[in-house]
CSV table of C-alpha atoms in Angstrom, one decimal:
chain,number,residue,atom,x,y,z
I,1,MET,CA,59.8,-8.4,175.0
I,2,ALA,CA,63.2,-9.6,175.2
I,3,ILE,CA,64.0,-13.6,177.1
I,4,GLN,CA,65.2,-13.0,180.6
I,5,LYS,CA,68.1,-15.3,181.3
I,6,ASN,CA,67.1,-15.4,185.5
I,7,VAL,CA,62.9,-15.8,185.6
I,8,LYS,CA,62.0,-16.0,189.1
I,9,ILE,CA,57.8,-15.7,189.0
I,10,LYS,CA,56.6,-15.9,192.4
I,11,ASN,CA,53.2,-16.5,193.9
I,12,ARG,CA,53.1,-13.5,196.2
I,13,LYS,CA,49.3,-14.4,197.6
I,14,ALA,CA,50.4,-18.5,199.2
I,15,LYS,CA,52.1,-17.0,202.4
I,16,PHE,CA,49.6,-14.8,203.5
I,17,GLU,CA,46.5,-17.6,202.2
I,18,TYR,CA,48.5,-20.6,203.7
I,19,GLU,CA,51.1,-21.5,206.3
I,20,ILE,CA,54.4,-22.6,204.9
I,21,LEU,CA,55.8,-26.6,206.6
I,22,ASP,CA,58.2,-27.4,204.7
I,23,THR,CA,59.1,-26.8,200.5
I,24,TYR,CA,60.3,-28.8,197.9
I,25,THR,CA,62.2,-27.8,194.1
I,26,ALA,CA,60.9,-29.9,190.8
I,27,GLY,CA,61.0,-30.2,187.3
I,28,ILE,CA,58.1,-29.3,185.4
I,29,VAL,CA,57.4,-31.4,182.4
I,30,LEU,CA,57.3,-28.5,179.3
I,31,ARG,CA,55.5,-28.7,175.9
I,32,GLY,CA,56.6,-26.6,172.6
I,33,THR,CA,56.6,-23.2,173.3
I,34,GLU,CA,55.8,-23.2,177.1
I,35,ILE,CA,59.6,-22.8,178.0
I,36,LYS,CA,59.9,-19.7,175.7
I,37,ALA,CA,57.1,-18.2,177.3
I,38,ILE,CA,58.3,-18.3,181.0
I,39,ARG,CA,61.8,-17.1,179.8
I,40,GLU,CA,60.6,-14.4,178.5
I,41,GLY,CA,58.4,-13.9,182.1
I,42,LYS,CA,55.0,-14.8,180.4
I,43,ALA,CA,53.5,-16.9,183.5
I,44,SER,CA,51.3,-16.6,186.7
I,45,ILE,CA,51.3,-19.4,189.3
I,46,ALA,CA,49.1,-17.2,191.6
I,47,GLU,CA,45.9,-19.1,191.6
I,48,SER,CA,47.7,-22.6,190.9
I,49,PHE,CA,47.6,-25.9,192.9
I,50,CYS,CA,49.5,-28.9,192.8
I,51,GLU,CA,47.0,-32.2,192.6
I,52,PHE,CA,48.0,-36.2,192.6
I,53,SER,CA,47.2,-38.1,190.3
I,54,ASN,CA,48.0,-41.6,189.6
I,55,ASN,CA,50.7,-41.3,191.4
I,56,GLU,CA,52.5,-38.6,189.8
I,57,LEU,CA,51.9,-34.7,191.1
I,58,PHE,CA,51.0,-32.0,188.5
I,59,VAL,CA,50.4,-28.4,188.7
I,60,ILE,CA,47.0,-27.1,188.1
I,61,ASN,CA,45.9,-23.3,187.0
I,62,MET,CA,49.1,-22.5,185.9
I,63,THR,CA,48.8,-19.3,183.2
I,64,VAL,CA,51.3,-19.9,180.1
I,65,GLN,CA,50.8,-17.6,177.6
I,66,GLU,CA,51.2,-18.4,174.3
I,67,TYR,CA,55.0,-17.4,173.0
I,68,SER,CA,54.1,-14.2,170.5
I,69,HIS,CA,56.4,-16.1,167.9
I,70,ALA,CA,54.8,-18.8,167.9
I,71,THR,CA,53.0,-20.4,164.4
I,72,TYR,CA,50.1,-23.1,164.7
I,73,TYR,CA,52.4,-25.7,167.3
I,74,SER,CA,51.0,-23.1,170.4
I,75,HIS,CA,50.1,-24.9,173.4
I,76,ALA,CA,46.9,-24.6,176.0
I,77,PRO,CA,47.4,-21.8,178.5
I,78,LYS,CA,46.1,-23.4,181.3
I,79,SER,CA,47.0,-27.2,180.9
I,80,GLU,CA,47.3,-29.2,183.5
I,81,ARG,CA,52.2,-29.9,183.3
I,82,LYS,CA,53.5,-32.6,185.2
I,83,LEU,CA,56.3,-32.1,187.9
I,84,LEU,CA,58.9,-34.0,188.3
I,85,LEU,CA,59.8,-34.6,192.3
I,86,ASN,CA,61.8,-38.2,193.4
I,87,ARG,CA,60.0,-41.1,194.3
I,88,SER,CA,60.5,-41.1,197.7
I,89,GLU,CA,59.6,-37.0,198.0
I,90,LEU,CA,56.4,-38.4,195.3
I,91,ARG,CA,55.1,-40.7,198.5
I,92,LYS,CA,55.9,-39.2,201.1
I,93,LEU,CA,53.9,-35.8,199.7
I,94,GLU,CA,51.1,-38.1,198.6
I,95,LYS,CA,50.6,-39.3,202.4
I,96,GLN,CA,51.2,-36.4,204.2
I,97,VAL,CA,48.2,-34.3,201.5
I,98,LYS,CA,46.0,-38.0,201.7
I,99,ASN,CA,46.4,-38.2,205.8
I,100,SER,CA,46.3,-35.1,207.1
I,101,GLY,CA,44.2,-32.5,205.0
I,102,LEU,CA,47.5,-30.1,204.2
I,103,THR,CA,47.7,-29.2,200.5
I,104,ILE,CA,50.5,-28.6,197.6
I,105,VAL,CA,50.7,-24.9,196.5
I,106,PRO,CA,53.6,-23.2,194.1
I,107,LEU,CA,55.8,-20.5,195.8
I,108,VAL,CA,58.7,-19.6,192.8
I,109,LEU,CA,58.4,-20.6,189.5
I,110,PHE,CA,62.2,-19.6,188.0
I,111,THR,CA,65.2,-20.7,185.7
I,112,ASN,CA,68.4,-23.1,187.0
I,113,ASP,CA,71.2,-21.5,185.2
I,114,LYS,CA,71.4,-24.2,182.6
I,115,GLY,CA,67.8,-22.9,181.4
I,116,LEU,CA,65.4,-25.1,182.9
I,117,ALA,CA,62.2,-24.4,184.0
I,118,LYS,CA,61.9,-25.2,187.8
I,119,VAL,CA,59.4,-24.8,190.4
I,120,ASP,CA,59.1,-24.2,194.3
I,121,ILE,CA,56.5,-26.2,196.0
I,122,ALA,CA,55.1,-25.9,199.8
I,123,LEU,CA,53.9,-28.2,201.6
I,124,ALA,CA,51.1,-26.2,203.3
I,125,ARG,CA,48.1,-25.4,205.4
I,126,GLY,CA,45.2,-23.2,204.8
I,127,LYS,CA,45.7,-20.0,207.4
I,128,LYS,CA,41.5,-18.9,209.0
I,129,GLU,CA,40.6,-16.1,209.4
I,130,TYR,CA,41.7,-14.8,212.3
I,131,ASP,CA,45.2,-15.4,211.2
I,132,LYS,CA,45.1,-13.8,208.5
I,133,ARG,CA,43.7,-10.6,210.6
I,134,GLU,CA,46.8,-11.5,213.3
I,135,VAL,CA,48.8,-11.4,210.1
I,136,ILE,CA,48.3,-7.4,209.2
I,137,LYS,CA,48.5,-6.7,212.7
I,138,GLU,CA,51.8,-7.3,212.5
I,139,ARG,CA,53.0,-5.9,209.6
I,140,ASP,CA,51.1,-3.1,210.2
I,141,SER,CA,52.3,-2.8,213.6
I,142,LYS,CA,55.9,-3.1,212.3
I,143,LYS,CA,55.4,-0.5,210.1
I,144,GLN,CA,54.4,1.9,212.8
I,145,LEU,CA,57.8,1.3,214.5
I,146,SER,CA,59.8,1.7,212.2
I,147,ARG,CA,58.1,5.2,211.2
I,148,ILE,CA,59.0,6.0,215.1
I,149,LYS,CA,62.4,5.0,214.6
I,150,LYS,CA,63.0,7.0,211.2
I,151,ALA,CA,61.5,10.2,212.8
I,152,PHE,CA,63.4,9.1,215.7
I,153,ASN,CA,66.3,8.8,214.4
I,154,ASN,CA,66.1,12.1,212.5
């Protein structure tokens, strides 16, 4: 697979499962061939979340597949990866997570213009089952309305 210039890997479940309160862009500490695998688009953040450890923020369950042309210096696909944020942002996030019971979820894994890997993370509150049903109802009603408008215009 060819290396892509701009990679954008999305967590499509996040906006359905969580109510997004605030977003941040963070850098990632990567080891070895992880950046090459990300540039090939062989990464997933679908089931990942962020957690604090020793006043540092780590992304857990982020999968970066092994690089296809790597030798024996390859990386572990599901290791913890440190996120890089300003100290004030880290303190603010940690306080909100501990006091309010909120969670931090990665939304998008992307490469910027310089080729560095970045993650958009969100401070989020988990949705209840009835909230999810409400979202599905709204989506279905919008589809029905657009179908009616399209049929009326033709």
